[in-house]
Short mmCIF file of C-alpha atoms in Angstrom, two decimals:
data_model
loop_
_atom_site.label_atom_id
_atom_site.label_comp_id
_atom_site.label_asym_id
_atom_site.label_seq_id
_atom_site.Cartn_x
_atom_site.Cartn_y
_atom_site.Cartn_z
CA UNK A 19 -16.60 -32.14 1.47
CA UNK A 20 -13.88 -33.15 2.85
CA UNK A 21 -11.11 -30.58 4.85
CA UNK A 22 -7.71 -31.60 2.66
CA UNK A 23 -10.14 -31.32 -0.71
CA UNK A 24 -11.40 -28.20 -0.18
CA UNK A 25 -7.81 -26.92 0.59
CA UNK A 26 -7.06 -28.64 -2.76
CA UNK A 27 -10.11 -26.64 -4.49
CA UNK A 28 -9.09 -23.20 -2.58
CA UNK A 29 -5.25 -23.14 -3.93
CA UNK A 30 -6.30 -24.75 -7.39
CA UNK A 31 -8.78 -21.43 -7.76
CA UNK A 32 -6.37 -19.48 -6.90
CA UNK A 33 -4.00 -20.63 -9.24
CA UNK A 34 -6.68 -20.66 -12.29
CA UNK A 35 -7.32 -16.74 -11.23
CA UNK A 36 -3.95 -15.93 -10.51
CA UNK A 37 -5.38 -14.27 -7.24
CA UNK A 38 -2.55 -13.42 -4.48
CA UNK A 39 -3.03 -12.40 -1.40
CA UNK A 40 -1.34 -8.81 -0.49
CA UNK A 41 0.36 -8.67 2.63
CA UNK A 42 -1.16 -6.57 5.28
CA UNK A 43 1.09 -3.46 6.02
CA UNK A 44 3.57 -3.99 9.33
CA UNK A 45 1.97 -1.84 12.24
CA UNK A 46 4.71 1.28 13.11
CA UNK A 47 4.99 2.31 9.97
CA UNK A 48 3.53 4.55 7.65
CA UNK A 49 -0.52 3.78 6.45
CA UNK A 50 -0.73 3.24 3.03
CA UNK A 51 -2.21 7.24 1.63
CA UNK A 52 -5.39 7.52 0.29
CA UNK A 53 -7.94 9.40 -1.41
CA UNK A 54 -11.57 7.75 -1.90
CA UNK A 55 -15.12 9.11 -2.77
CA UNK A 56 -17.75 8.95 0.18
CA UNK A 57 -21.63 8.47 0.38
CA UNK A 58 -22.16 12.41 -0.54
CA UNK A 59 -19.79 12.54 -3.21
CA UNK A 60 -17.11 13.84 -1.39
CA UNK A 61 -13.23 13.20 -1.36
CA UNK A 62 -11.99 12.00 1.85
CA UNK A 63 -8.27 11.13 1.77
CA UNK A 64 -6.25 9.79 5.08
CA UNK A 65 -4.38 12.83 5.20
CA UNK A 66 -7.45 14.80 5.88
CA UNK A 67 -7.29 13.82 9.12
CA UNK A 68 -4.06 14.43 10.50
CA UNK A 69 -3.85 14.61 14.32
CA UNK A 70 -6.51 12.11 14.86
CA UNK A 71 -6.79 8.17 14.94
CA UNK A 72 -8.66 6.97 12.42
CA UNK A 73 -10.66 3.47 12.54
CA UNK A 74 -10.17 2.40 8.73
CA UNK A 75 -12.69 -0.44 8.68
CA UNK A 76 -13.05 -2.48 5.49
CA UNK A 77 -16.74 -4.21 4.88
CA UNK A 78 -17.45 -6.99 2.31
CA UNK A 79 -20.83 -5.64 0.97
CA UNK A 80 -23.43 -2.40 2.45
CA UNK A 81 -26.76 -3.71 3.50
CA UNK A 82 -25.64 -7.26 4.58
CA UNK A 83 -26.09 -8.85 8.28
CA UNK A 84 -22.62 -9.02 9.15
CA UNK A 85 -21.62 -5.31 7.71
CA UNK A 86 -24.49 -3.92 9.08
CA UNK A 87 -23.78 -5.07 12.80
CA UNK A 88 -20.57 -3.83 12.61
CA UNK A 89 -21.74 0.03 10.94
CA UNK A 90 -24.05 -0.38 13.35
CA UNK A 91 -22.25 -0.72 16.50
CA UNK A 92 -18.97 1.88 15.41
CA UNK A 93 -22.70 4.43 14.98
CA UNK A 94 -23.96 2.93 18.63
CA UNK A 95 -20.21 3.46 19.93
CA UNK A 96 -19.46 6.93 18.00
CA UNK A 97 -19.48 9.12 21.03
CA UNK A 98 -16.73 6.98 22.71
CA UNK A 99 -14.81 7.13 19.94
CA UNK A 100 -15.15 10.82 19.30
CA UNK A 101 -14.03 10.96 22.76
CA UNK A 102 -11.04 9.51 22.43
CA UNK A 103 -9.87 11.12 19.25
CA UNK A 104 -10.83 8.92 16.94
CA UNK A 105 -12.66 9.20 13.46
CA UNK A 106 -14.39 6.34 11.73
CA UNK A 107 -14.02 5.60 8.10
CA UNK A 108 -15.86 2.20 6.37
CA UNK A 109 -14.32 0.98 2.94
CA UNK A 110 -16.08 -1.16 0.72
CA UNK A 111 -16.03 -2.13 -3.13
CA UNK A 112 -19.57 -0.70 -3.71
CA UNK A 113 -20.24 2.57 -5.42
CA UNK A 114 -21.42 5.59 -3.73
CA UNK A 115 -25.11 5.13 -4.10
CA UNK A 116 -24.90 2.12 -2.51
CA UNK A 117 -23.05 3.44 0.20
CA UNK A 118 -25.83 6.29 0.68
CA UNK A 119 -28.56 4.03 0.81
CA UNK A 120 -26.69 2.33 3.55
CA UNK A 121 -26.16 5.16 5.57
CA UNK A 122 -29.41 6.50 5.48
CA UNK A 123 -31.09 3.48 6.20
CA UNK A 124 -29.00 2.61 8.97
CA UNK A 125 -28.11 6.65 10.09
CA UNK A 126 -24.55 6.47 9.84
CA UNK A 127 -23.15 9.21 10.48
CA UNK A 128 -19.33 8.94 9.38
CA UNK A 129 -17.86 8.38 6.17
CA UNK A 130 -18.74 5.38 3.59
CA UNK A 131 -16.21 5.34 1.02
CA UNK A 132 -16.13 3.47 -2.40
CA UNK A 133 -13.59 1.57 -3.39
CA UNK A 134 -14.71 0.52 -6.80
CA UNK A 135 -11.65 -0.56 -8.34
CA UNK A 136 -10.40 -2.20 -4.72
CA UNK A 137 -6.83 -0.27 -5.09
CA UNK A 138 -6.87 0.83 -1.32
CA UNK A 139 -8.20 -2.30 -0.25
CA UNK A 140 -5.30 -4.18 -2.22
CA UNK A 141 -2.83 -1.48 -0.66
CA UNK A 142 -4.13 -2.45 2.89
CA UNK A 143 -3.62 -6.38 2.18
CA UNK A 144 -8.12 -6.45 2.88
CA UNK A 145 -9.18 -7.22 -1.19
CA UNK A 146 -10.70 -10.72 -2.46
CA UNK A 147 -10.60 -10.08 -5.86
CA UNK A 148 -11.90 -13.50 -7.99
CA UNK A 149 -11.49 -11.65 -11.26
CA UNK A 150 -15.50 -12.12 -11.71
CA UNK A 151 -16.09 -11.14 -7.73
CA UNK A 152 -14.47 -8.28 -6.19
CA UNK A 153 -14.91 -7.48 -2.08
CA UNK A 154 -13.13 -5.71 0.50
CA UNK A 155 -11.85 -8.67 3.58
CA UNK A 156 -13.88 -7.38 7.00
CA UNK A 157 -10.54 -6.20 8.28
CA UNK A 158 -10.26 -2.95 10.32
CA UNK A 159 -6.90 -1.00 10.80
CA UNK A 160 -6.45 1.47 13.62
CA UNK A 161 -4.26 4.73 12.68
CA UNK A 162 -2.45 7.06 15.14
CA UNK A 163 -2.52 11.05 14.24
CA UNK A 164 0.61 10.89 12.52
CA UNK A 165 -0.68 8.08 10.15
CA UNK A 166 1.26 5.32 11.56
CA UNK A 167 -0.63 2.17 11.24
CA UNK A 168 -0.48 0.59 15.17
CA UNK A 169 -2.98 -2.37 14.64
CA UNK A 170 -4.78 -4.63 12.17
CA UNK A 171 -7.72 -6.58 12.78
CA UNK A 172 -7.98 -9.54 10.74
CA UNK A 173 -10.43 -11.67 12.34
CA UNK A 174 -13.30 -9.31 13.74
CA UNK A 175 -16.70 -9.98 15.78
CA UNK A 176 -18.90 -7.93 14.08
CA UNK A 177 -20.72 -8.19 17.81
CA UNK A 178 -17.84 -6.81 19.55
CA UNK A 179 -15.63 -5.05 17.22
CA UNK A 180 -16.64 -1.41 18.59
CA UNK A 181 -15.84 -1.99 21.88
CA UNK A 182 -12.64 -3.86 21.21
CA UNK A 183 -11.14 -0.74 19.24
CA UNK A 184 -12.28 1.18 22.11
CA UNK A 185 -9.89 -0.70 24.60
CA UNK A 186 -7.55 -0.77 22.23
CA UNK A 187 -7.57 3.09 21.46
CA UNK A 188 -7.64 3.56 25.42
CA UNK A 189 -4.56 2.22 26.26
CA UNK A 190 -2.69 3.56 23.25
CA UNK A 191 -3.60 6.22 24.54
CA UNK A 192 -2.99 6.06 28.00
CA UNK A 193 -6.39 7.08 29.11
#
């Protein structure tokens, strides 16, 4: 198939679905606020962790090659992170037992949160929703301690990722 026809295809879909694409919030200002279940049932909101970055990273699907990499290395990479201030938080559309099983297969330690209805991924401009398919955009959105968004990641090497939010967090940081 052709480039120009499946441009053609993408916008006609998109016009029988009536999907838009949300805009991804401007870095210095204020991260969208919210309040999401985790893997254990409990409810994490951005606000809970005032004073320290946050890594808001948004996953497609739990259990899947790419997602897992990237859980994978933010677990591998946790320490440096930790280090520097920083707690990790992974957003995806799937429900909380899905989420467990995910973590405990792959021993993640931080926070899995469900977005089931993909409100907080729509806030954060990361949601495909397809009306019959709904999943989070692998986006990941780095959050100073006053919950100032100061950078999106919208194209992301699941191979790299970690280590590119750990630069990134070290000179914000000045360390």
């Amino acid at each position: 198939m052709t480039t120009r026809r499946k441009n053609w295809l993408s916008t006609l879909l998109m016009l029988v679905t009536g999907v838009a694409a949300a805009e991804i919030p401007p870095a210095g200002k204020p991260a969208p606020a919210f309040s999401l279940e985790d893997q254990n049932g409990k409810q994490i909101s951005l606000a809970d962790f005032r004073g320290r970055w946050v890594v808001l990273y948004f996953y497609p699907k739990a259990d899947t090659p790419g997602c897992t990499q990237e859980a994978c290395s933010f677990r591998d990479d946790l320490a440096k992170l930790t280090k520097l201030g920083a707690q990790v938080l992974g957003v995806s559309v799937d429900d909380t037992t899905a989420q467990l099983a995910f973590a405990k297969k792959y021993s993640l330690p931080f926070p899995l949160l469900s977005d089931r209805e993909g409100n907080v991924a729509r806030a954060y401009g990361a949601l495909n929703d397809l009306k019959l398919v709904r999943f989070a955009k692998r986006y990941t959105f780095l959050i100073d301690g006053e919950g100032v968004l100061r950078k999106a990641y919208e194209k992301v090497d699941t191979s790299r990722h970690s280590t590119e939010i750990i630069a990134d967090l070290e000179q914000m940081k000045g360390t």
